[in-house]
């Protein structure tokens, strides 16, 4: 009876777990508002306690993964990218991405580890989607920083009237890229 009360009080127990347990005993044992310890004892569930324990343990591990996933999503709630004005150019640059990069790296590793867990099945699609979002964001930031670094290198060069006069074709191409960069 102790294990069955542990199962009923387990925060990780979901309908699917109660259905598994009910299937074992061939009748519904999902607790409701009228469930008491006496009623659980009267169901004579002792022969099934070992199987119930395994289901309850799996529910606990699944719940841990579910909470870890929710915590990762929550970490992004107040996350903001810092943009700063760049000189007198009238445009802004992405700055201080170290915190974002650290969270991304950490969460990508966590999601890959979670996907390897035998208890991830109920959340497998959700964790795959989350991992895909993280990887996509990582790729966007990487590309953004590459383009930004190139722009930061070329902008002072092509701001010079002398360079524009010496390299008019390259200057026109830079001006087209510069306009796109500023629009972004």
Coordinates of N, CA, C and O in Angstrom, one line a residue:
X1 N 0.8 -1.2 0.0 CA 0.0 0.0 0.0 C 0.9 1.3 0.0 O 0.5 2.3 -0.6
X2 N 2.1 1.1 0.6 CA 2.9 2.3 0.7 C 3.4 2.7 -0.7 O 3.3 3.9 -1.1
X3 N 3.7 1.8 -1.6 CA 4.2 2.1 -2.9 C 3.0 2.7 -3.7 O 3.2 3.6 -4.4
X4 N 1.8 2.1 -3.5 CA 0.7 2.7 -4.3 C 0.4 4.1 -3.8 O 0.0 4.9 -4.6
X5 N 0.6 4.4 -2.5 CA 0.4 5.8 -2.1 C 1.5 6.6 -2.6 O 1.3 7.8 -2.9
X6 N 2.7 6.1 -2.8 CA 3.8 6.8 -3.4 C 3.5 7.2 -4.8 O 3.7 8.2 -5.3
X7 N 2.9 6.2 -5.5 CA 2.5 6.4 -6.9 C 1.4 7.4 -7.0 O 1.5 8.3 -7.9
X8 N 0.4 7.4 -6.2 CA -0.7 8.3 -6.3 C -0.2 9.8 -6.0 O -0.8 10.7 -6.5
X9 N 0.8 9.9 -5.1 CA 1.3 11.2 -4.8 C 2.5 11.7 -5.7 O 3.0 12.8 -5.5
X10 N 2.9 10.9 -6.6 CA 4.0 11.2 -7.5 C 3.6 12.3 -8.5 O 2.7 12.1 -9.3
X11 N 4.2 13.4 -8.5 CA 3.9 14.6 -9.4 C 4.1 14.2 -10.8 O 3.5 14.8 -11.7
X12 N 4.9 13.2 -11.1 CA 5.2 12.9 -12.5 C 4.2 11.9 -13.1 O 4.2 11.7 -14.3
X13 N 3.3 11.4 -12.3 CA 2.3 10.5 -12.8 C 1.3 11.3 -13.7 O 0.7 12.2 -13.3
X14 N 1.2 10.8 -14.9 CA 0.2 11.3 -15.9 C -0.8 10.3 -16.3 O -0.7 9.1 -15.9
X15 N -1.8 10.6 -17.0 CA -2.8 9.7 -17.4 C -2.2 8.4 -18.1 O -2.7 7.3 -17.8
X16 N -1.2 8.6 -18.9 CA -0.6 7.4 -19.5 C -0.1 6.4 -18.5 O -0.1 5.2 -18.8
X17 N 0.4 6.9 -17.4 CA 1.0 6.0 -16.4 C -0.2 5.3 -15.7 O -0.1 4.1 -15.4
X18 N -1.2 6.0 -15.4 CA -2.4 5.4 -14.7 C -3.0 4.4 -15.6 O -3.5 3.3 -15.2
X19 N -3.0 4.7 -16.9 CA -3.6 3.7 -17.9 C -2.7 2.5 -17.9 O -3.2 1.3 -18.0
X20 N -1.4 2.6 -17.9 CA -0.5 1.4 -17.8 C -0.8 0.6 -16.6 O -0.9 -0.6 -16.7
X21 N -0.9 1.3 -15.5 CA -1.2 0.5 -14.2 C -2.6 -0.1 -14.2 O -2.7 -1.3 -13.8
X22 N -3.5 0.6 -14.8 CA -4.9 0.0 -14.8 C -4.9 -1.2 -15.8 O -5.6 -2.1 -15.5
X23 N -4.1 -1.1 -16.8 CA -4.1 -2.2 -17.8 C -3.5 -3.5 -17.1 O -3.9 -4.6 -17.3
X24 N -2.5 -3.3 -16.2 CA -1.9 -4.4 -15.5 C -3.0 -5.1 -14.6 O -3.0 -6.4 -14.6
X25 N -3.8 -4.3 -13.9 CA -4.8 -5.0 -13.0 C -6.1 -5.2 -13.6 O -7.0 -5.8 -13.0
X26 N -6.3 -4.7 -14.8 CA -7.5 -4.9 -15.7 C -8.7 -4.1 -15.1 O -9.8 -4.6 -15.3
X27 N -8.5 -3.1 -14.4 CA -9.5 -2.1 -14.0 C -8.9 -0.8 -13.6 O -7.7 -0.7 -13.4
X28 N -9.7 0.2 -13.7 CA -9.1 1.6 -13.4 C -8.7 1.8 -12.0 O -9.5 1.5 -11.1
X29 N -7.5 2.3 -11.8 CA -7.1 2.6 -10.4 C -6.6 4.0 -10.3 O -6.0 4.4 -9.3
X30 N -7.0 4.8 -11.4 CA -6.6 6.2 -11.3 C -7.3 6.9 -10.2 O -8.5 6.8 -10.1
X31 N -6.6 7.5 -9.3 CA -7.2 8.2 -8.1 C -8.1 9.4 -8.5 O -7.8 10.0 -9.5
X32 N -9.1 9.6 -7.8 CA -9.9 10.8 -8.0 C -10.2 11.4 -6.6 O -9.5 11.1 -5.6
X33 N -11.1 12.4 -6.5 CA -11.3 13.1 -5.3 C -11.9 12.2 -4.1 O -11.7 12.5 -3.0
X34 N -12.4 11.0 -4.5 CA -12.9 10.1 -3.5 C -11.9 9.0 -3.1 O -12.3 8.2 -2.3
X35 N -10.8 9.0 -3.7 CA -9.8 8.0 -3.4 C -9.2 8.2 -1.9 O -8.8 9.3 -1.6
X36 N -9.2 7.1 -1.2 CA -8.6 7.2 0.2 C -7.6 6.0 0.3 O -7.6 5.1 -0.6
X37 N -6.8 6.1 1.3 CA -5.8 5.0 1.5 C -6.6 3.7 1.7 O -6.1 2.7 1.2
X38 N -7.7 3.7 2.5 CA -8.4 2.5 2.7 C -8.9 1.9 1.4 O -8.8 0.7 1.2
X39 N -9.4 2.7 0.5 CA -9.8 2.2 -0.8 C -8.7 1.6 -1.6 O -8.9 0.6 -2.3
X40 N -7.5 2.2 -1.5 CA -6.4 1.7 -2.2 C -5.9 0.3 -1.6 O -5.6 -0.6 -2.4
X41 N -6.0 0.2 -0.3 CA -5.6 -1.0 0.4 C -6.6 -2.1 0.0 O -6.3 -3.3 -0.3
X42 N -7.9 -1.8 0.0 CA -9.0 -2.7 -0.4 C -8.9 -3.2 -1.8 O -9.5 -4.3 -2.1
X43 N -8.2 -2.5 -2.7 CA -8.0 -3.0 -4.1 C -7.1 -4.2 -4.2 O -7.0 -4.8 -5.2
X44 N -6.4 -4.5 -3.1 CA -5.5 -5.7 -3.0 C -4.5 -5.6 -4.2 O -4.4 -6.5 -5.0
X45 N -3.7 -4.6 -4.2 CA -2.7 -4.3 -5.3 C -1.3 -4.8 -5.1 O -0.5 -4.7 -5.9
X46 N -1.1 -5.4 -3.9 CA 0.2 -5.8 -3.5 C 0.9 -6.7 -4.5 O 2.1 -6.5 -4.8
X47 N 0.2 -7.7 -5.2 CA 1.0 -8.5 -6.2 C 1.5 -7.7 -7.3 O 2.4 -8.1 -8.1
X48 N 1.0 -6.5 -7.5 CA 1.4 -5.6 -8.7 C 2.4 -4.5 -8.3 O 2.8 -3.8 -9.2
X49 N 2.8 -4.4 -7.1 CA 3.5 -3.3 -6.6 C 4.9 -3.1 -7.3 O 5.3 -2.0 -7.6
X50 N 5.5 -4.2 -7.6 CA 6.8 -4.1 -8.3 C 6.7 -3.5 -9.7 O 7.5 -2.6 -10.0
X51 N 5.7 -3.9 -10.4 CA 5.4 -3.3 -11.7 C 5.0 -1.8 -11.6 O 5.4 -1.0 -12.4
X52 N 4.2 -1.5 -10.5 CA 3.8 -0.1 -10.3 C 5.0 0.7 -10.0 O 5.1 1.9 -10.4
X53 N 5.9 0.2 -9.2 CA 7.1 0.9 -8.8 C 7.9 1.3 -10.1 O 8.4 2.4 -10.2
X54 N 8.0 0.4 -11.0 CA 8.8 0.7 -12.3 C 8.1 1.8 -13.0 O 8.7 2.7 -13.6
X55 N 6.8 1.7 -13.1 CA 6.0 2.8 -13.8 C 6.2 4.1 -13.1 O 6.4 5.1 -13.7
X56 N 6.1 4.1 -11.8 CA 6.2 5.3 -11.0 C 7.6 5.9 -11.2 O 7.8 7.1 -11.3
X57 N 8.7 5.1 -11.2 CA 10.0 5.5 -11.4 C 10.2 6.2 -12.7 O 10.8 7.2 -12.9
X58 N 9.6 5.5 -13.7 CA 9.7 6.1 -15.1 C 9.0 7.4 -15.1 O 9.5 8.4 -15.8
X59 N 7.8 7.5 -14.5 CA 7.1 8.8 -14.4 C 7.9 9.9 -13.8 O 7.9 11.0 -14.2
X60 N 8.7 9.5 -12.7 CA 9.5 10.5 -12.0 C 10.6 11.0 -13.0 O 10.9 12.2 -13.1
X61 N 11.2 10.0 -13.7 CA 12.3 10.4 -14.6 C 11.8 11.3 -15.8 O 12.4 12.2 -16.2
X62 N 10.6 10.9 -16.3 CA 10.0 11.7 -17.4 C 9.7 13.1 -16.9 O 9.9 14.1 -17.6
X63 N 9.2 13.2 -15.6 CA 8.8 14.4 -15.0 C 10.1 15.3 -14.9 O 10.0 16.5 -15.2
X64 N 11.2 14.7 -14.6 CA 12.5 15.5 -14.5 C 12.9 16.0 -15.8 O 13.3 17.2 -15.9
X65 N 12.7 15.2 -16.9 CA 13.0 15.7 -18.3 C 12.0 16.8 -18.7 O 12.4 17.8 -19.3
X66 N 10.8 16.7 -18.3 CA 9.7 17.7 -18.6 C 10.1 19.0 -17.9 O 10.0 20.1 -18.5
X67 N 10.5 18.9 -16.7 CA 10.8 20.1 -15.9 C 12.1 20.8 -16.5 O 12.2 22.0 -16.6
X68 N 13.1 20.0 -16.9 CA 14.3 20.5 -17.5 C 14.0 21.2 -18.8 O 14.5 22.3 -19.1
X69 N 13.1 20.6 -19.6 CA 12.7 21.3 -20.9 C 12.0 22.6 -20.6 O 12.3 23.6 -21.2
X70 N 11.1 22.6 -19.6 CA 10.4 23.9 -19.3 C 11.3 24.9 -18.8 O 11.2 26.1 -19.1
X71 N 12.3 24.5 -18.0 CA 13.3 25.4 -17.5 C 14.2 26.1 -18.7 O 14.5 27.3 -18.6
X72 N 14.5 25.2 -19.6 CA 15.3 25.8 -20.8 C 14.4 26.8 -21.5 O 15.0 27.9 -21.9
X73 N 13.2 26.5 -21.8 CA 12.3 27.4 -22.5 C 12.2 28.7 -21.7 O 12.3 29.8 -22.2
X74 N 12.0 28.6 -20.4 CA 11.9 29.8 -19.5 C 13.1 30.7 -19.5 O 13.0 31.9 -19.4
X75 N 14.3 30.1 -19.7 CA 15.5 30.8 -19.7 C 15.5 31.9 -20.8 O 16.2 32.9 -20.7
X76 N 14.8 31.7 -21.8 CA 14.7 32.6 -23.0 C 13.7 33.7 -22.8 O 13.7 34.6 -23.6
X77 N 12.8 33.6 -21.8 CA 11.7 34.5 -21.7 C 12.2 36.0 -21.7 O 11.6 36.8 -22.4
X78 N 13.2 36.3 -20.9 CA 13.6 37.7 -20.7 C 14.9 38.0 -21.5 O 15.6 39.0 -21.3
X79 N 15.3 37.0 -22.3 CA 16.6 37.2 -23.0 C 16.5 38.3 -24.1 O 15.5 38.3 -24.8
X80 N 17.4 39.2 -24.1 CA 17.4 40.3 -25.1 C 18.8 40.4 -25.7 O 19.8 40.2 -25.1
X81 N 18.8 40.6 -27.0 CA 20.0 40.9 -27.7 C 20.4 42.4 -27.5 O 19.5 43.2 -27.6
X82 N 21.6 42.6 -27.3 CA 22.1 44.0 -27.1 C 22.6 44.5 -28.4 O 23.5 43.9 -29.1
X83 N 22.0 45.6 -28.9 CA 22.5 46.3 -30.1 C 23.0 47.7 -29.7 O 22.4 48.3 -28.8
X84 N 24.1 48.1 -30.3 CA 24.7 49.4 -29.9 C 24.9 50.2 -31.2 O 25.2 49.6 -32.3
X85 N 24.8 51.5 -31.1 CA 25.0 52.3 -32.3 C 26.5 52.2 -32.6 O 27.4 52.1 -31.8
X86 N 26.8 52.2 -33.9 CA 28.2 52.0 -34.4 C 28.6 53.4 -34.9 O 28.1 53.9 -36.0
X87 N 29.5 54.0 -34.2 CA 30.1 55.3 -34.6 C 29.0 56.3 -35.0 O 28.0 56.3 -34.4
X88 N 29.3 57.0 -36.0 CA 28.3 58.0 -36.6 C 27.7 57.5 -37.8 O 27.3 58.2 -38.7
X89 N 27.6 56.1 -37.9 CA 27.1 55.5 -39.2 C 25.6 55.5 -39.3 O 25.0 55.3 -40.4
X90 N 24.9 55.7 -38.2 CA 23.4 55.6 -38.2 C 22.9 54.2 -38.2 O 21.7 54.0 -38.4
X91 N 23.8 53.3 -37.9 CA 23.4 51.9 -37.8 C 23.8 51.3 -36.5 O 24.6 51.9 -35.8
X92 N 23.3 50.1 -36.3 CA 23.6 49.4 -35.0 C 24.3 48.1 -35.2 O 24.2 47.5 -36.3
X93 N 25.0 47.6 -34.2 CA 25.7 46.3 -34.3 C 25.3 45.5 -33.1 O 25.0 46.0 -32.0
X94 N 25.3 44.2 -33.4 CA 25.0 43.2 -32.3 C 26.2 43.2 -31.4 O 27.3 43.1 -31.8
X95 N 25.9 43.2 -30.1 CA 27.0 43.3 -29.1 C 26.8 42.3 -28.0 O 25.6 41.9 -27.7
X96 N 27.8 41.9 -27.3 CA 27.7 41.1 -26.1 C 26.8 39.9 -26.2 O 25.9 39.7 -25.5
X97 N 27.2 39.0 -27.2 CA 26.5 37.8 -27.4 C 27.0 36.6 -26.6 O 26.5 35.5 -26.7
X98 N 28.0 36.9 -25.8 CA 28.6 35.8 -25.0 C 27.6 35.0 -24.1 O 27.6 33.8 -24.1
X99 N 26.7 35.8 -23.4 CA 25.7 35.1 -22.6 C 24.7 34.3 -23.4 O 24.4 33.2 -23.1
X100 N 24.3 34.8 -24.6 CA 23.4 34.1 -25.4 C 24.1 32.8 -26.0 O 23.5 31.8 -26.0
X101 N 25.4 33.0 -26.4 CA 26.1 31.9 -26.9 C 26.3 30.8 -25.9 O 26.2 29.6 -26.2
X102 N 26.6 31.2 -24.6 CA 26.8 30.2 -23.5 C 25.5 29.4 -23.3 O 25.5 28.2 -23.1
X103 N 24.3 30.1 -23.3 CA 23.1 29.5 -23.0 C 22.8 28.5 -24.2 O 22.3 27.4 -24.0
X104 N 23.0 29.0 -25.4 CA 22.8 28.2 -26.6 C 23.6 26.9 -26.5 O 23.1 25.8 -26.7
X105 N 24.9 27.1 -26.3 CA 25.8 25.9 -26.2 C 25.4 24.9 -25.2 O 25.3 23.7 -25.4
X106 N 25.0 25.5 -24.0 CA 24.6 24.6 -22.9 C 23.3 23.9 -23.2 O 23.2 22.7 -23.0
X107 N 22.4 24.6 -23.8 CA 21.1 24.0 -24.0 C 21.1 23.0 -25.2 O 20.4 22.0 -25.2
X108 N 22.0 23.2 -26.2 CA 22.1 22.3 -27.3 C 22.7 20.9 -26.7 O 22.2 19.9 -27.1
X109 N 23.7 21.0 -25.9 CA 24.2 19.8 -25.2 C 23.1 19.1 -24.4 O 23.0 17.9 -24.5
X110 N 22.4 19.9 -23.6 CA 21.4 19.3 -22.8 C 20.3 18.6 -23.6 O 19.9 17.5 -23.2
X111 N 19.8 19.3 -24.7 CA 18.8 18.6 -25.5 C 19.3 17.4 -26.1 O 18.6 16.4 -26.2
X112 N 20.6 17.4 -26.6 CA 21.1 16.1 -27.2 C 21.2 15.0 -26.1 O 21.0 13.9 -26.4
X113 N 21.6 15.4 -24.9 CA 21.7 14.4 -23.8 C 20.3 13.9 -23.5 O 20.1 12.7 -23.3
X114 N 19.3 14.8 -23.4 CA 17.9 14.4 -23.1 C 17.4 13.5 -24.2 O 16.7 12.5 -23.9
X115 N 17.7 13.8 -25.4 CA 17.2 12.9 -26.5 C 17.7 11.5 -26.4 O 17.1 10.5 -26.9
X116 N 18.9 11.3 -25.7 CA 19.4 10.0 -25.5 C 18.8 9.2 -24.4 O 19.1 8.0 -24.2
X117 N 18.0 9.9 -23.6 CA 17.4 9.2 -22.5 C 16.3 8.2 -22.9 O 15.5 8.6 -23.8
X118 N 16.2 7.1 -22.2 CA 15.1 6.2 -22.6 C 13.7 6.7 -22.1 O 12.7 6.1 -22.5
X119 N 13.7 7.7 -21.3 CA 12.5 8.3 -20.8 C 11.9 9.5 -21.5 O 11.0 10.1 -21.1
X120 N 12.6 9.8 -22.7 CA 12.2 11.0 -23.4 C 11.0 10.8 -24.4 O 10.4 11.7 -24.9
X121 N 10.6 9.5 -24.6 CA 9.5 9.2 -25.6 C 8.3 10.2 -25.5 O 8.0 10.7 -26.6
X122 N 7.7 10.4 -24.4 CA 6.5 11.3 -24.4 C 6.8 12.7 -24.9 O 5.9 13.5 -25.3
X123 N 8.1 13.2 -24.8 CA 8.5 14.5 -25.2 C 9.4 14.6 -26.4 O 10.0 15.6 -26.7
X124 N 9.6 13.5 -27.1 CA 10.6 13.4 -28.1 C 10.4 14.4 -29.2 O 11.4 15.1 -29.6
X125 N 9.2 14.6 -29.7 CA 8.9 15.6 -30.7 C 9.2 17.0 -30.2 O 9.8 17.9 -30.9
X126 N 8.8 17.3 -29.0 CA 9.0 18.6 -28.4 C 10.5 18.9 -28.2 O 10.9 20.0 -28.6
X127 N 11.2 17.9 -27.8 CA 12.7 18.2 -27.5 C 13.4 18.3 -28.9 O 14.3 19.1 -29.0
X128 N 13.0 17.6 -29.9 CA 13.6 17.7 -31.2 C 13.3 19.1 -31.8 O 14.2 19.7 -32.4
X129 N 12.0 19.5 -31.7 CA 11.7 20.9 -32.1 C 12.5 21.9 -31.4 O 13.0 22.9 -32.0
X130 N 12.7 21.8 -30.1 CA 13.5 22.7 -29.3 C 14.9 22.7 -29.8 O 15.5 23.8 -30.0
X131 N 15.5 21.6 -30.0 CA 16.9 21.5 -30.4 C 17.0 22.1 -31.8 O 18.0 22.8 -32.0
X132 N 16.1 21.9 -32.7 CA 16.1 22.5 -34.0 C 16.1 24.0 -33.9 O 16.8 24.7 -34.6
X133 N 15.2 24.6 -33.0 CA 15.2 26.0 -32.8 C 16.5 26.6 -32.3 O 17.0 27.6 -32.8
X134 N 17.1 25.9 -31.4 CA 18.4 26.3 -30.8 C 19.5 26.3 -31.9 O 20.3 27.2 -32.0
X135 N 19.5 25.2 -32.7 CA 20.6 25.1 -33.7 C 20.3 26.2 -34.8 O 21.3 26.8 -35.2
X136 N 19.1 26.4 -35.1 CA 18.8 27.5 -36.1 C 19.2 28.8 -35.6 O 19.9 29.6 -36.3
X137 N 18.9 29.1 -34.3 CA 19.3 30.4 -33.7 C 20.9 30.5 -33.7 O 21.4 31.5 -34.0
X138 N 21.5 29.4 -33.4 CA 23.0 29.4 -33.4 C 23.5 29.7 -34.8 O 24.5 30.5 -34.9
X139 N 23.0 29.1 -35.8 CA 23.4 29.4 -37.2 C 23.2 30.8 -37.6 O 24.0 31.4 -38.2
X140 N 22.0 31.4 -37.2 CA 21.7 32.8 -37.5 C 22.7 33.7 -36.8 O 23.2 34.6 -37.5
X141 N 23.0 33.5 -35.6 CA 23.9 34.3 -34.9 C 25.3 34.2 -35.5 O 26.0 35.2 -35.7
X142 N 25.7 33.0 -35.8 CA 27.0 32.8 -36.4 C 27.1 33.6 -37.7 O 28.1 34.3 -38.0
X143 N 26.1 33.5 -38.6 CA 26.1 34.2 -39.9 C 26.1 35.7 -39.7 O 26.8 36.4 -40.3
X144 N 25.2 36.1 -38.7 CA 25.1 37.5 -38.4 C 26.4 38.1 -38.0 O 26.8 39.2 -38.5
X145 N 27.1 37.4 -37.1 CA 28.4 37.9 -36.7 C 29.5 37.9 -37.8 O 30.3 38.8 -37.8
X146 N 29.4 36.9 -38.7 CA 30.4 36.9 -39.8 C 30.1 38.1 -40.7 O 31.1 38.8 -41.1
X147 N 28.9 38.3 -41.1 CA 28.5 39.5 -41.9 C 28.9 40.8 -41.2 O 29.5 41.7 -41.8
X148 N 28.6 40.9 -39.9 CA 28.8 42.1 -39.2 C 30.3 42.4 -39.1 O 30.8 43.5 -39.3
X149 N 31.1 41.3 -38.9 CA 32.6 41.5 -38.8 C 33.1 42.0 -40.2 O 34.0 42.9 -40.2
X150 N 32.6 41.4 -41.2 CA 33.1 41.9 -42.6 C 32.7 43.3 -42.8 O 33.5 44.1 -43.3
X151 N 31.4 43.6 -42.5 CA 30.9 45.0 -42.6 C 31.8 46.0 -41.8 O 32.2 47.1 -42.3
X152 N 32.1 45.6 -40.5 CA 32.9 46.5 -39.7 C 34.3 46.7 -40.2 O 34.9 47.7 -40.1
X153 N 34.8 45.7 -40.9 CA 36.1 45.8 -41.6 C 36.1 46.7 -42.8 O 36.9 47.6 -43.0
X154 N 35.0 46.5 -43.6 CA 35.0 47.2 -44.9 C 34.4 48.7 -44.8 O 34.8 49.5 -45.6
X155 N 33.5 48.9 -43.8 CA 32.8 50.2 -43.7 C 33.8 51.4 -43.6 O 33.7 52.3 -44.4
X156 N 34.8 51.3 -42.8 CA 35.7 52.4 -42.7 C 36.6 52.6 -44.0 O 36.9 53.7 -44.4
X157 N 36.8 51.5 -44.6 CA 37.6 51.6 -45.9 C 36.8 52.3 -47.0 O 37.3 53.3 -47.6
X158 N 35.6 51.9 -47.2 CA 34.8 52.4 -48.2 C 34.1 53.7 -47.8 O 33.4 54.4 -48.6
X159 N 34.3 54.2 -46.6 CA 33.8 55.5 -46.2 C 34.8 56.6 -46.7 O 34.5 57.8 -46.7
X160 N 35.9 56.2 -47.2 CA 37.0 57.1 -47.7 C 36.7 57.5 -49.1 O 36.6 56.6 -50.0
X161 N 36.5 58.8 -49.4 CA 36.3 59.2 -50.8 C 37.5 58.8 -51.7 O 37.3 58.4 -52.9
X162 N 38.7 58.7 -51.2 CA 39.9 58.3 -52.0 C 39.7 56.9 -52.5 O 39.9 56.6 -53.6
X163 N 39.3 56.0 -51.6 CA 39.1 54.6 -51.9 C 38.0 54.4 -52.9 O 38.1 53.7 -53.9
X164 N 36.9 55.2 -52.7 CA 35.8 55.1 -53.6 C 36.2 55.5 -55.1 O 35.7 55.0 -56.0
X165 N 37.1 56.5 -55.1 CA 37.6 57.0 -56.4 C 38.5 56.0 -57.1 O 38.4 55.8 -58.3
X166 N 39.3 55.3 -56.3 CA 40.3 54.3 -56.8 C 39.6 53.0 -57.2 O 40.1 52.3 -58.1
X167 N 38.5 52.7 -56.5 CA 37.8 51.4 -56.7 C 36.3 51.6 -56.8 O 35.5 51.2 -56.0
X168 N 35.9 52.2 -57.9 CA 34.5 52.6 -58.1 C 33.6 51.4 -58.1 O 32.5 51.4 -57.6
X169 N 34.0 50.3 -58.8 CA 33.1 49.1 -58.9 C 32.9 48.4 -57.6 O 31.8 48.1 -57.2
X170 N 34.0 48.2 -56.8 CA 33.9 47.7 -55.5 C 33.1 48.6 -54.6 O 32.4 48.1 -53.7
X171 N 33.3 49.9 -54.7 CA 32.6 50.8 -53.9 C 31.1 50.7 -54.2 O 30.3 50.8 -53.2
X172 N 30.7 50.6 -55.4 CA 29.2 50.4 -55.7 C 28.7 49.1 -55.1 O 27.6 49.1 -54.5
X173 N 29.5 48.0 -55.2 CA 29.0 46.8 -54.6 C 28.9 46.9 -53.1 O 28.0 46.4 -52.5
X174 N 29.9 47.6 -52.5 CA 29.9 47.7 -51.0 C 28.7 48.6 -50.7 O 28.0 48.3 -49.7
X175 N 28.4 49.6 -51.4 CA 27.2 50.5 -51.1 C 25.9 49.7 -51.2 O 25.0 49.9 -50.3
X176 N 25.8 48.8 -52.1 CA 24.6 47.9 -52.2 C 24.5 47.0 -50.9 O 23.4 46.9 -50.3
X177 N 25.6 46.4 -50.5 CA 25.6 45.6 -49.3 C 25.4 46.4 -48.1 O 24.6 46.1 -47.2
X178 N 26.0 47.6 -48.1 CA 25.8 48.5 -46.9 C 24.4 48.9 -46.7 O 23.9 48.9 -45.6
X179 N 23.7 49.2 -47.8 CA 22.3 49.6 -47.8 C 21.5 48.4 -47.2 O 20.6 48.6 -46.3
X180 N 21.7 47.2 -47.7 CA 21.0 46.0 -47.1 C 21.3 45.8 -45.6 O 20.4 45.5 -44.9
X181 N 22.6 46.0 -45.3 CA 23.0 45.8 -43.9 C 22.2 46.8 -43.0 O 21.7 46.5 -41.9
X182 N 22.2 48.0 -43.4 CA 21.5 49.1 -42.6 C 20.0 48.9 -42.5 O 19.4 49.2 -41.5
X183 N 19.4 48.3 -43.6 CA 18.0 48.0 -43.6 C 17.6 46.9 -42.6 O 16.6 46.9 -42.0
X184 N 18.6 46.0 -42.4 CA 18.3 44.8 -41.5 C 18.4 45.4 -40.1 O 17.6 45.1 -39.3

